[in-house]
Short mmCIF file of C-alpha atoms (C1' of nucleotides) in Angstrom, two decimals:
data_model
loop_
_atom_site.label_atom_id
_atom_site.label_comp_id
_atom_site.label_asym_id
_atom_site.label_seq_id
_atom_site.Cartn_x
_atom_site.Cartn_y
_atom_site.Cartn_z
CA MET A 1104 117.35 125.99 95.97
CA ARG A 1105 117.90 125.49 99.68
CA VAL A 1106 115.26 123.30 101.28
CA ILE A 1107 114.26 122.10 104.75
CA VAL A 1108 112.30 118.89 105.26
CA ALA A 1109 110.01 118.84 108.30
CA GLU A 1110 108.34 115.49 108.91
CA ASP A 1111 108.04 113.51 112.10
CA GLN A 1112 108.20 110.06 110.61
CA GLY A 1113 111.92 109.28 110.48
CA MET A 1114 111.83 106.92 107.56
CA LEU A 1115 109.93 109.24 105.26
CA ARG A 1116 111.94 112.27 106.35
CA GLY A 1117 115.21 110.50 105.64
CA ALA A 1118 114.05 109.06 102.35
CA LEU A 1119 112.69 112.34 101.01
CA SER A 1120 115.77 114.26 102.09
CA ALA A 1121 118.08 111.77 100.45
CA LEU A 1122 116.12 111.76 97.21
CA LEU A 1123 115.76 115.53 97.01
CA ASP A 1124 119.46 115.93 97.71
CA LEU A 1125 120.22 113.83 94.67
CA GLU A 1126 118.65 116.46 92.43
CA ASP A 1127 121.15 118.90 91.00
CA ASP A 1128 119.14 122.02 91.72
CA ILE A 1129 118.03 121.09 95.24
CA GLU A 1130 120.04 121.15 98.43
CA VAL A 1131 118.54 119.86 101.67
CA VAL A 1132 120.03 122.12 104.34
CA GLY A 1133 118.10 120.79 107.31
CA GLN A 1134 115.75 118.11 108.60
CA ALA A 1135 113.25 118.73 111.38
CA ALA A 1136 111.29 116.11 113.34
CA ASP A 1137 108.74 118.48 114.86
CA GLY A 1138 107.24 121.91 114.34
CA GLU A 1139 109.37 123.82 116.82
CA GLN A 1140 112.55 122.50 115.31
CA ALA A 1141 111.30 123.41 111.85
CA LEU A 1142 110.56 126.96 112.93
CA ARG A 1143 113.99 127.39 114.49
CA MET A 1144 115.70 126.02 111.41
CA ILE A 1145 113.80 128.34 109.14
CA GLU A 1146 114.88 131.31 111.25
CA THR A 1147 118.52 130.32 111.50
CA LEU A 1148 119.14 128.71 108.12
CA ASP A 1149 116.90 130.96 106.02
CA PRO A 1150 116.00 128.39 103.36
CA ASP A 1151 114.06 129.11 100.17
CA LEU A 1152 111.50 126.41 100.80
CA CYS A 1153 110.19 124.14 103.50
CA VAL A 1154 108.48 120.80 102.86
CA MET A 1155 106.21 120.36 105.82
CA ASP A 1156 103.98 117.67 107.28
CA ILE A 1157 100.87 118.83 109.14
CA GLU A 1158 100.54 116.40 111.99
CA MET A 1159 103.76 116.84 113.91
CA PRO A 1160 104.54 117.07 117.64
CA LYS A 1161 104.66 120.42 119.46
CA LEU A 1162 103.61 122.63 116.53
CA THR A 1163 101.63 121.42 113.54
CA GLY A 1164 102.80 122.31 110.06
CA LEU A 1165 99.90 124.74 109.80
CA ASP A 1166 100.94 126.47 113.03
CA VAL A 1167 104.42 126.88 111.60
CA ALA A 1168 103.11 128.20 108.29
CA GLU A 1169 101.01 130.80 110.12
CA ARG A 1170 103.97 131.99 112.17
CA ILE A 1171 106.14 132.26 109.09
CA LYS A 1172 103.50 134.41 107.49
CA GLU A 1173 103.19 136.66 110.55
CA ALA A 1174 106.95 137.08 110.71
CA LYS A 1175 106.88 137.93 107.01
CA HIS A 1176 109.64 135.44 106.46
CA GLY A 1177 110.42 134.75 102.81
CA CYS A 1178 110.49 130.96 103.20
CA LYS A 1179 107.79 129.37 101.07
CA VAL A 1180 105.90 126.39 102.42
CA VAL A 1181 104.88 123.21 100.67
CA ILE A 1182 102.56 121.13 102.82
CA LEU A 1183 102.84 117.36 102.46
CA THR A 1184 100.09 115.53 104.29
CA THR A 1185 98.28 112.23 104.55
CA PHE A 1186 94.77 113.54 104.80
CA SER A 1187 92.69 115.48 102.35
CA ARG A 1188 90.67 117.21 105.06
CA SER A 1189 88.97 120.31 103.85
CA GLY A 1190 89.69 122.19 107.07
CA TYR A 1191 93.42 121.68 106.66
CA PHE A 1192 93.44 122.86 103.11
CA GLN A 1193 91.46 125.98 103.80
CA ARG A 1194 93.58 126.90 106.77
CA ALA A 1195 96.72 126.35 104.72
CA MET A 1196 95.51 128.66 101.97
CA ARG A 1197 94.79 131.38 104.51
CA ALA A 1198 98.31 130.94 105.87
CA GLY A 1199 99.73 131.70 102.45
CA VAL A 1200 100.93 128.19 101.76
CA LYS A 1201 102.04 127.81 98.15
CA GLY A 1202 102.00 124.08 97.69
CA PHE A 1203 99.76 121.35 99.09
CA LEU A 1204 100.48 117.73 98.21
CA LEU A 1205 99.13 114.44 99.48
CA LYS A 1206 101.53 111.78 100.68
CA ASP A 1207 99.65 109.52 98.36
CA SER A 1208 100.99 111.20 95.25
CA PRO A 1209 104.03 109.85 93.41
CA ILE A 1210 107.39 111.33 94.47
CA ASP A 1211 108.09 112.99 91.16
CA GLU A 1212 105.34 115.44 92.04
CA LEU A 1213 107.32 116.64 95.02
CA GLY A 1214 110.33 117.78 93.01
CA ALA A 1215 108.02 119.31 90.43
CA ALA A 1216 106.06 121.12 93.12
CA LEU A 1217 109.19 122.52 94.72
CA ARG A 1218 110.40 123.90 91.40
CA SER A 1219 107.04 125.38 90.58
CA VAL A 1220 106.73 127.07 93.97
CA HIS A 1221 110.30 128.28 93.92
CA GLY A 1222 109.58 129.88 90.56
CA GLY A 1223 106.72 131.85 92.12
CA GLY A 1224 103.94 129.46 91.17
CA ARG A 1225 101.65 127.18 93.11
CA ALA A 1226 101.27 123.44 93.32
CA VAL A 1227 98.19 121.66 94.58
CA SER A 1228 97.27 117.99 94.31
CA PRO A 1229 94.37 117.81 91.86
CA GLU A 1230 92.24 115.89 94.40
CA LEU A 1231 92.32 118.96 96.57
CA ALA A 1232 91.60 121.78 94.19
CA MET A 1233 87.86 121.37 94.51
CA GLN A 1234 87.93 121.50 98.29
CA LEU A 1235 88.12 125.26 98.16
CA TRP A 1236 84.37 125.19 97.74
CA GLU A 1237 83.64 122.63 100.38
CA ALA A 1238 81.93 123.19 103.68
CA GLU A 1239 83.46 125.56 106.18
CA ASN A 1240 83.84 124.50 109.78
CA PRO A 1241 80.39 124.97 111.34
CA LEU A 1242 81.59 124.55 114.92
CA THR A 1243 82.32 127.36 117.32
CA GLU A 1244 85.51 127.42 119.37
CA ARG A 1245 83.76 126.11 122.47
CA GLU A 1246 81.98 123.35 120.62
CA ARG A 1247 85.31 122.21 119.25
CA GLU A 1248 86.98 122.14 122.67
CA VAL A 1249 84.13 120.20 124.17
CA LEU A 1250 83.98 117.76 121.30
CA LYS A 1251 87.70 117.12 121.44
CA LEU A 1252 87.52 116.15 125.10
CA ALA A 1253 84.43 114.05 124.53
CA GLY A 1254 86.33 112.20 121.82
CA ALA A 1255 89.05 111.42 124.34
CA GLY A 1256 86.50 109.51 126.38
CA LEU A 1257 85.64 112.10 129.02
CA GLY A 1258 82.11 112.42 130.34
CA ALA A 1259 80.15 115.64 130.62
CA GLY A 1260 81.13 116.19 134.24
CA GLU A 1261 84.83 115.87 133.61
CA ILE A 1262 84.72 118.11 130.57
CA ALA A 1263 82.84 120.68 132.61
CA SER A 1264 85.42 120.85 135.36
CA ARG A 1265 88.32 121.04 132.92
CA LEU A 1266 86.79 123.96 131.07
CA PHE A 1267 85.22 125.56 134.15
CA LEU A 1268 81.72 125.24 132.74
CA SER A 1269 78.58 123.83 134.22
CA HIS A 1270 77.77 120.27 133.36
CA GLY A 1271 74.58 121.38 131.64
CA THR A 1272 76.42 123.81 129.38
CA VAL A 1273 78.71 121.07 128.23
CA ARG A 1274 75.76 118.96 127.26
CA ASN A 1275 74.24 121.87 125.40
CA TYR A 1276 77.41 122.33 123.35
CA LEU A 1277 77.61 118.65 122.62
CA SER A 1278 74.00 118.60 121.59
CA GLU A 1279 74.54 121.54 119.23
CA ALA A 1280 77.64 119.96 117.73
CA ILE A 1281 75.81 116.68 117.22
CA GLN A 1282 73.04 118.46 115.35
CA LYS A 1283 75.33 120.67 113.29
CA LEU A 1284 77.28 117.64 112.17
CA ASP A 1285 74.15 115.59 111.63
CA ALA A 1286 75.39 112.84 113.91
CA LYS A 1287 73.56 110.42 116.16
CA ASN A 1288 75.75 110.87 119.22
CA ARG A 1289 79.04 112.37 120.41
CA ILE A 1290 81.04 109.47 119.02
CA GLU A 1291 79.82 109.94 115.48
CA ALA A 1292 80.18 113.68 115.89
CA THR A 1293 83.89 113.45 116.74
CA LEU A 1294 84.40 111.06 113.85
CA ILE A 1295 82.83 113.50 111.41
CA ALA A 1296 84.62 116.54 112.78
CA GLU A 1297 87.94 114.74 112.74
CA ARG A 1298 87.46 113.51 109.19
CA ASN A 1299 87.03 117.09 108.04
CA GLY A 1300 89.96 118.50 109.96
CA TRP A 1301 87.65 120.60 112.11
CA LEU A 1302 89.26 119.70 115.40
CA GLY A 1303 92.96 120.24 114.52
CA MET B 801 118.59 90.44 96.52
CA ARG B 802 115.24 90.86 94.82
CA VAL B 803 112.79 92.91 96.82
CA ILE B 804 109.16 94.00 96.67
CA VAL B 805 107.93 97.14 98.41
CA ALA B 806 104.32 97.03 99.61
CA GLU B 807 103.09 100.31 101.06
CA ASP B 808 99.91 102.19 100.36
CA GLN B 809 101.25 105.70 100.75
CA GLY B 810 102.55 106.61 97.31
CA MET B 811 105.21 109.04 98.40
CA LEU B 812 106.85 106.69 100.88
CA ARG B 813 106.55 103.73 98.54
CA GLY B 814 108.22 105.61 95.74
CA ALA B 815 110.92 107.09 97.92
CA LEU B 816 111.86 103.80 99.56
CA SER B 817 111.88 101.96 96.26
CA ALA B 818 114.10 104.57 94.67
CA LEU B 819 116.54 104.59 97.55
CA LEU B 820 116.73 100.81 97.90
CA ASP B 821 117.27 100.51 94.17
CA LEU B 822 120.34 102.71 94.46
CA GLU B 823 122.02 100.09 96.62
CA ASP B 824 124.26 97.74 94.66
CA ASP B 825 123.04 94.56 96.27
CA ILE B 826 119.32 95.38 96.20
CA GLU B 827 116.95 95.29 93.28
CA VAL B 828 113.37 96.45 93.68
CA VAL B 829 111.40 94.17 91.37
CA GLY B 830 107.93 95.37 92.24
CA GLN B 831 105.86 97.93 94.10
CA ALA B 832 102.43 97.18 95.57
CA ALA B 833 99.88 99.68 96.83
CA ASP B 834 97.71 97.19 98.70
CA GLY B 835 97.81 93.74 100.22
CA GLU B 836 96.20 91.83 97.36
CA GLN B 837 98.61 93.30 94.87
CA ALA B 838 101.51 92.41 97.16
CA LEU B 839 100.36 88.82 97.42
CA ARG B 840 100.01 88.46 93.66
CA MET B 841 103.46 89.97 93.08
CA ILE B 842 105.07 87.63 95.56
CA GLU B 843 103.50 84.66 93.79
CA THR B 844 104.43 85.74 90.28
CA LEU B 845 107.76 87.45 90.83
CA ASP B 846 109.11 85.18 93.58
CA PRO B 847 111.24 87.80 95.35
CA ASP B 848 113.66 87.09 98.19
CA LEU B 849 112.15 89.71 100.46
CA CYS B 850 109.09 91.87 100.88
CA VAL B 851 109.03 95.16 102.77
CA MET B 852 105.47 95.46 103.97
CA ASP B 853 103.28 98.03 105.65
CA ILE B 854 100.57 96.74 107.99
CA GLU B 855 97.67 99.08 107.42
CA MET B 856 96.90 98.69 103.73
CA PRO B 857 93.64 98.40 101.79
CA LYS B 858 92.08 95.01 101.02
CA LEU B 859 94.58 92.84 102.91
CA THR B 860 96.73 94.07 105.76
CA GLY B 861 100.43 93.30 105.80
CA LEU B 862 99.80 90.79 108.57
CA ASP B 863 97.16 89.02 106.50
CA VAL B 864 99.64 88.73 103.66
CA ALA B 865 102.38 87.46 105.95
CA GLU B 866 100.06 84.77 107.28
CA ARG B 867 99.13 83.62 103.79
CA ILE B 868 102.76 83.49 102.73
CA LYS B 869 103.50 81.28 105.70
CA GLU B 870 100.56 78.99 104.96
CA ALA B 871 101.64 78.66 101.34
CA LYS B 872 105.16 77.87 102.57
CA HIS B 873 106.48 80.47 100.19
CA GLY B 874 110.15 81.29 100.68
CA CYS B 875 109.70 85.06 100.55
CA LYS B 876 110.78 86.62 103.83
CA VAL B 877 108.81 89.49 105.23
CA VAL B 878 110.03 92.70 106.83
CA ILE B 879 107.17 94.65 108.38
CA LEU B 880 107.47 98.43 108.30
CA THR B 881 104.80 100.13 110.33
CA THR B 882 103.86 103.37 112.05
CA PHE B 883 102.53 101.94 115.25
CA SER B 884 104.23 99.99 117.96
CA ARG B 885 101.09 98.17 118.98
CA SER B 886 101.78 95.03 120.92
CA GLY B 887 99.00 93.13 119.18
CA TYR B 888 100.57 93.73 115.79
CA PHE B 889 103.99 92.63 116.87
CA GLN B 890 102.80 89.44 118.47
CA ARG B 891 100.69 88.51 115.49
CA ALA B 892 103.64 89.21 113.19
CA MET B 893 105.93 86.93 115.17
CA ARG B 894 103.38 84.14 114.97
CA ALA B 895 103.21 84.65 111.21
CA GLY B 896 106.94 84.01 110.95
CA VAL B 897 107.87 87.57 110.10
CA LYS B 898 111.64 88.05 110.22
CA GLY B 899 111.92 91.82 110.50
CA PHE B 900 109.80 94.42 112.23
CA LEU B 901 110.74 98.09 111.90
CA LEU B 902 108.99 101.30 112.84
CA LYS B 903 108.54 103.99 110.23
CA ASP B 904 110.06 106.26 112.81
CA SER B 905 113.49 104.69 112.52
CA PRO B 906 116.18 106.19 110.27
CA ILE B 907 116.30 104.77 106.73
CA ASP B 908 119.73 103.22 107.10
CA GLU B 909 118.08 100.67 109.35
CA LEU B 910 115.94 99.48 106.50
CA GLY B 911 118.84 98.48 104.28
CA ALA B 912 120.59 96.92 107.27
CA ALA B 913 117.47 95.01 108.22
CA LEU B 914 117.02 93.67 104.69
CA ARG B 915 120.59 92.40 104.59
CA SER B 916 120.33 90.84 108.00
CA VAL B 917 117.10 89.06 107.17
CA HIS B 918 118.33 87.95 103.79
CA GLY B 919 121.33 86.41 105.53
CA GLY B 920 118.99 84.32 107.67
CA GLY B 921 118.89 86.66 110.65
CA ARG B 922 116.24 88.78 112.23
CA ALA B 923 115.81 92.52 112.61
CA VAL B 924 113.55 94.16 115.16
CA SER B 925 113.40 97.79 116.20
CA PRO B 926 114.76 97.93 119.74
CA GLU B 927 111.61 99.73 120.99
CA LEU B 928 109.69 96.62 120.10
CA ALA B 929 111.79 93.80 121.46
CA MET B 930 110.29 94.11 124.92
CA GLN B 931 106.72 93.97 123.64
CA LEU B 932 107.00 90.21 123.41
CA TRP B 933 106.21 90.16 127.10
CA GLU B 934 103.45 92.68 127.04
CA ALA B 935 99.79 92.08 127.63
CA GLU B 936 97.93 89.73 125.33
CA ASN B 937 94.60 90.77 123.92
CA PRO B 938 92.11 90.24 126.74
CA LEU B 939 89.02 90.63 124.56
CA THR B 940 86.97 87.79 123.15
CA GLU B 941 85.95 87.74 119.50
CA ARG B 942 82.46 89.02 120.27
CA GLU B 943 83.68 91.80 122.50
CA ARG B 944 85.96 92.97 119.73
CA GLU B 945 83.18 93.02 117.13
CA VAL B 946 80.89 94.94 119.40
CA LEU B 947 83.56 97.40 120.43
CA LYS B 948 84.52 98.06 116.83
CA LEU B 949 80.96 98.99 115.92
CA ALA B 950 80.57 101.08 119.05
CA GLY B 951 83.70 102.96 118.05
CA ALA B 952 82.08 103.74 114.71
CA GLY B 953 79.36 105.62 116.55
CA LEU B 954 76.63 102.99 116.56
CA GLY B 955 74.30 102.63 119.53
CA ALA B 956 73.49 99.40 121.31
CA GLY B 957 70.33 98.82 119.29
CA GLU B 958 72.06 99.20 115.94
CA ILE B 959 74.93 96.98 116.95
CA ALA B 960 72.44 94.37 118.11
CA SER B 961 70.61 94.21 114.81
CA ARG B 962 73.81 94.05 112.78
CA LEU B 963 75.14 91.14 114.78
CA PHE B 964 71.76 89.49 115.33
CA LEU B 965 72.03 89.80 119.08
CA SER B 966 69.69 91.18 121.66
CA HIS B 967 70.23 94.73 122.74
CA GLY B 968 70.92 93.60 126.28
CA THR B 969 73.65 91.21 125.19
CA VAL B 970 75.40 93.97 123.34
CA ARG B 971 75.44 96.08 126.46
CA ASN B 972 76.80 93.17 128.46
CA TYR B 973 79.69 92.74 126.05
CA LEU B 974 80.42 96.42 126.08
CA SER B 975 80.34 96.47 129.84
CA GLU B 976 82.77 93.56 130.01
CA ALA B 977 85.10 95.17 127.51
CA ILE B 978 85.03 98.43 129.43
CA GLN B 979 86.02 96.67 132.62
CA LYS B 980 88.68 94.48 131.04
CA LEU B 981 90.30 97.56 129.53
CA ASP B 982 89.87 99.56 132.70
CA ALA B 983 88.01 102.31 130.85
CA LYS B 984 85.27 104.67 131.95
CA ASN B 985 83.02 104.20 128.95
CA ARG B 986 82.86 102.75 125.45
CA ILE B 987 84.75 105.66 123.97
CA GLU B 988 87.79 105.23 126.18
CA ALA B 989 87.54 101.49 125.68
CA THR B 990 87.83 101.75 121.89
CA LEU B 991 90.72 104.17 122.26
CA ILE B 992 92.62 101.74 124.48
CA ALA B 993 91.87 98.69 122.35
CA GLU B 994 92.88 100.52 119.20
CA ARG B 995 96.12 101.80 120.72
CA ASN B 996 97.13 98.22 121.48
CA GLY B 997 96.21 96.80 118.10
CA TRP B 998 93.47 94.65 119.62
CA LEU B 999 90.79 95.54 117.12
CA GLY B 1000 92.73 95.00 113.88
"C1'" DG C 1456 68.89 151.06 118.54
"C1'" DA C 1457 67.64 146.52 116.88
"C1'" DT C 1458 69.28 142.29 115.39
"C1'" DT C 1459 72.18 138.54 115.35
"C1'" DA C 1460 75.73 135.29 117.03
"C1'" DC C 1461 78.12 133.37 120.88
"C1'" DA C 1462 78.98 132.00 125.67
"C1'" DT C 1463 76.79 130.74 129.65
"C1'" DA C 1464 73.28 128.81 132.78
"C1'" DT C 1465 69.01 126.11 134.70
"C1'" DG C 1466 65.38 122.58 134.97
"C1'" DA C 1467 62.76 118.91 133.00
"C1'" DC C 1468 62.15 114.86 130.25
"C1'" DA C 1469 62.97 110.69 127.57
"C1'" DG C 1470 66.24 107.71 125.96
"C1'" DT C 1471 70.77 105.39 126.23
"C1'" DT C 1472 74.37 103.37 128.75
"C1'" DG C 1473 76.86 100.79 132.33
"C1'" DT C 1474 76.36 97.43 136.00
"C1'" DC C 1475 74.72 93.42 138.23
"C1'" DA C 1476 72.30 89.15 139.33
"C1'" DT C 1477 70.76 85.38 137.24
"C1'" DG C 1478 69.75 81.94 133.96
"C1'" DC C 1479 70.40 78.58 129.76
"C1'" DC C 1480 73.22 75.98 126.41
"C1'" DG C 1481 77.29 73.82 124.27
"C1'" DG C 1482 82.14 72.48 124.12
"C1'" DG C 1483 86.46 71.39 126.00
"C1'" DA C 1484 89.60 70.31 130.10
"C1'" DA C 1485 90.39 68.09 134.38
"C1'" DT D 1276 81.43 63.41 133.97
"C1'" DT D 1277 81.64 67.38 136.25
"C1'" DC D 1278 83.16 71.98 135.97
"C1'" DC D 1279 84.22 76.09 133.84
"C1'" DC D 1280 84.27 79.27 129.86
"C1'" DG D 1281 82.25 81.55 126.21
"C1'" DG D 1282 78.11 82.92 123.89
"C1'" DC D 1283 73.56 84.40 124.64
"C1'" DA D 1284 69.57 86.25 127.07
"C1'" DT D 1285 66.45 88.90 130.63
"C1'" DG D 1286 65.09 92.30 134.00
"C1'" DA D 1287 66.12 96.03 137.14
"C1'" DC D 1288 68.46 100.15 138.61
"C1'" DA D 1289 71.38 104.19 138.67
"C1'" DA D 1290 73.99 107.19 136.01
"C1'" DC D 1291 74.81 109.53 131.93
"C1'" DT D 1292 73.27 111.57 127.50
"C1'" DG D 1293 70.64 114.22 124.18
"C1'" DT D 1294 66.96 117.56 123.59
"C1'" DC D 1295 64.22 121.53 124.57
"C1'" DA D 1296 62.47 125.80 126.51
"C1'" DT D 1297 64.11 129.55 128.56
"C1'" DA D 1298 67.16 133.15 130.40
"C1'" DT D 1299 71.19 136.62 130.81
"C1'" DG D 1300 75.27 139.11 129.16
"C1'" DT D 1301 78.49 140.64 125.62
"C1'" DA D 1302 80.17 141.56 121.26
"C1'" DA D 1303 79.55 142.62 116.32
"C1'" DT D 1304 76.72 144.17 112.63
"C1'" DC D 1305 73.24 146.57 110.30
#
DNA sequence: GATTACATATGACAGTTGTCATGCCGGGAA
DNA sequence: TTCCCGGCATGACAACTGTCATATGTAATC
C-alpha cells in the first residue's frame, strides 16, 4: 500500500516513515510537515492511506480529513495524535476517519492499523472507543471564539474590539461559558475547554 | 555503544529505539517511559548514553540529568525535546548535558549526535546555540509558585491558603511577576513564563 | 403561530484583580 | 555594620470580571 506520513515533528515523522518503509507491504510515498502540504500530496500522489497528526501548522489533521471527505477522495485517513480529547475524536468520526491512534500506543499498532484500514476495516485505540458516548461540546461558536481570545490573555475590551462586539456582550459570553463548563473563572474555563478539544 | 531511550510517548520511544538498534554501532539496552524508570535503568544497566525527553512523568529529563551528575555516573545524556525554551537549555547545560536536540530535527541528527557525544564531543541543535545568551529567569521562587497556581485557574484567595500566605501578598507577587514579564494580566504572564521554561 | 436557541445589547452590582505606598524582619554583601 | 534584597504583610484605589435582569432580532423547529 502507498502511504503518506503527515506529522509536524521532524523526528517522529522521519522515524515513522523509515520504519513503515521497512515493511514489505508498505511504501511511504511522501512526508508532509503541515496540513497544506499533506493535502497537496494526497491530491498529486493519490496514496491509499495517510497517517496524520492533528495539531499541525496551517491546517490541522482534522481540517485535512474533512476536505478529503468533501472532495470524495479515496485516500483513507488514520489519525495519530497525542491527546485523547473527546472533541477531536468525535469530529474525526464525522469526517469519516477510519483509524484513530494515540501516540502513546506501541508502534506495532500503527502497522496493524494501516493494514486493517486498508482492508476496509477500522482501527481505534481502545482508550478512545468509549469516548463516543462522552459529552458533546456545549459551547456555541461565539463562546468558543471569545474563550480562545481570553485564554490568550486578552481582556474583555480587547476581545470586544477584535470581534466587533460590545464589551458587555463579551462578558456575557464569558460568563455563560464559565457556567457551562462549571469553572470558577475564565482561566479554568479555557483549561477545561482545551482539555476536551472544544476550542480546536 | 550501549544506549537507553527515555521518552514517555510510546510511539516515538518505540520508533527511535527500533531505528537506533538497526545501526551497527548502537545497541538499545533499555527503554524507559518515565524519569524514575530511566534513573533505575541507568544505575542497573550502566549504559554509555541516554537519550532523554524533558517532559516526562515523575521525574523530568532535567531532574534525571542532575541526579546523574551528582552521582558522578559516567552515563552521558542527550536531551531530546519539543520545546526550545531557554530555561530548559540553560538548566541542561548546568547539569552537564552533552547533547541537546529538538524533536523537530531530522532523525539522522540523532545518530550523529550520539556518536559525537560518545566520542567526547557535544551536539546542540543550531537553533539553540544562541540561547546561551538569552534572558535568565527573572522570577523569584515565590513568584513562580504563585504564578503556577494562578495559571491553573486558582484565585488569589485559594493560592493564599495553599501557600499559607495572606491574600494581599499573593496579589503583590502576581503584580510583580506581571510587570517583570511585561504582561497585561496573570494569564499573559503564565503564557510568557511557560513559553520560556521558567515554571518547570 | 408559538416556542426555542442564538447573537446581540444595556445597566447595575458585588467581587476580584492589579497597582502603589509603606512597613517589618532576616540574611548576605560591601 | 550598614545597606539592599527577598519574603511577608496591610490598606487604599481604580480597573476589570462575573452575574443577573432585561430587551431585541433572526433563524429553526414544532
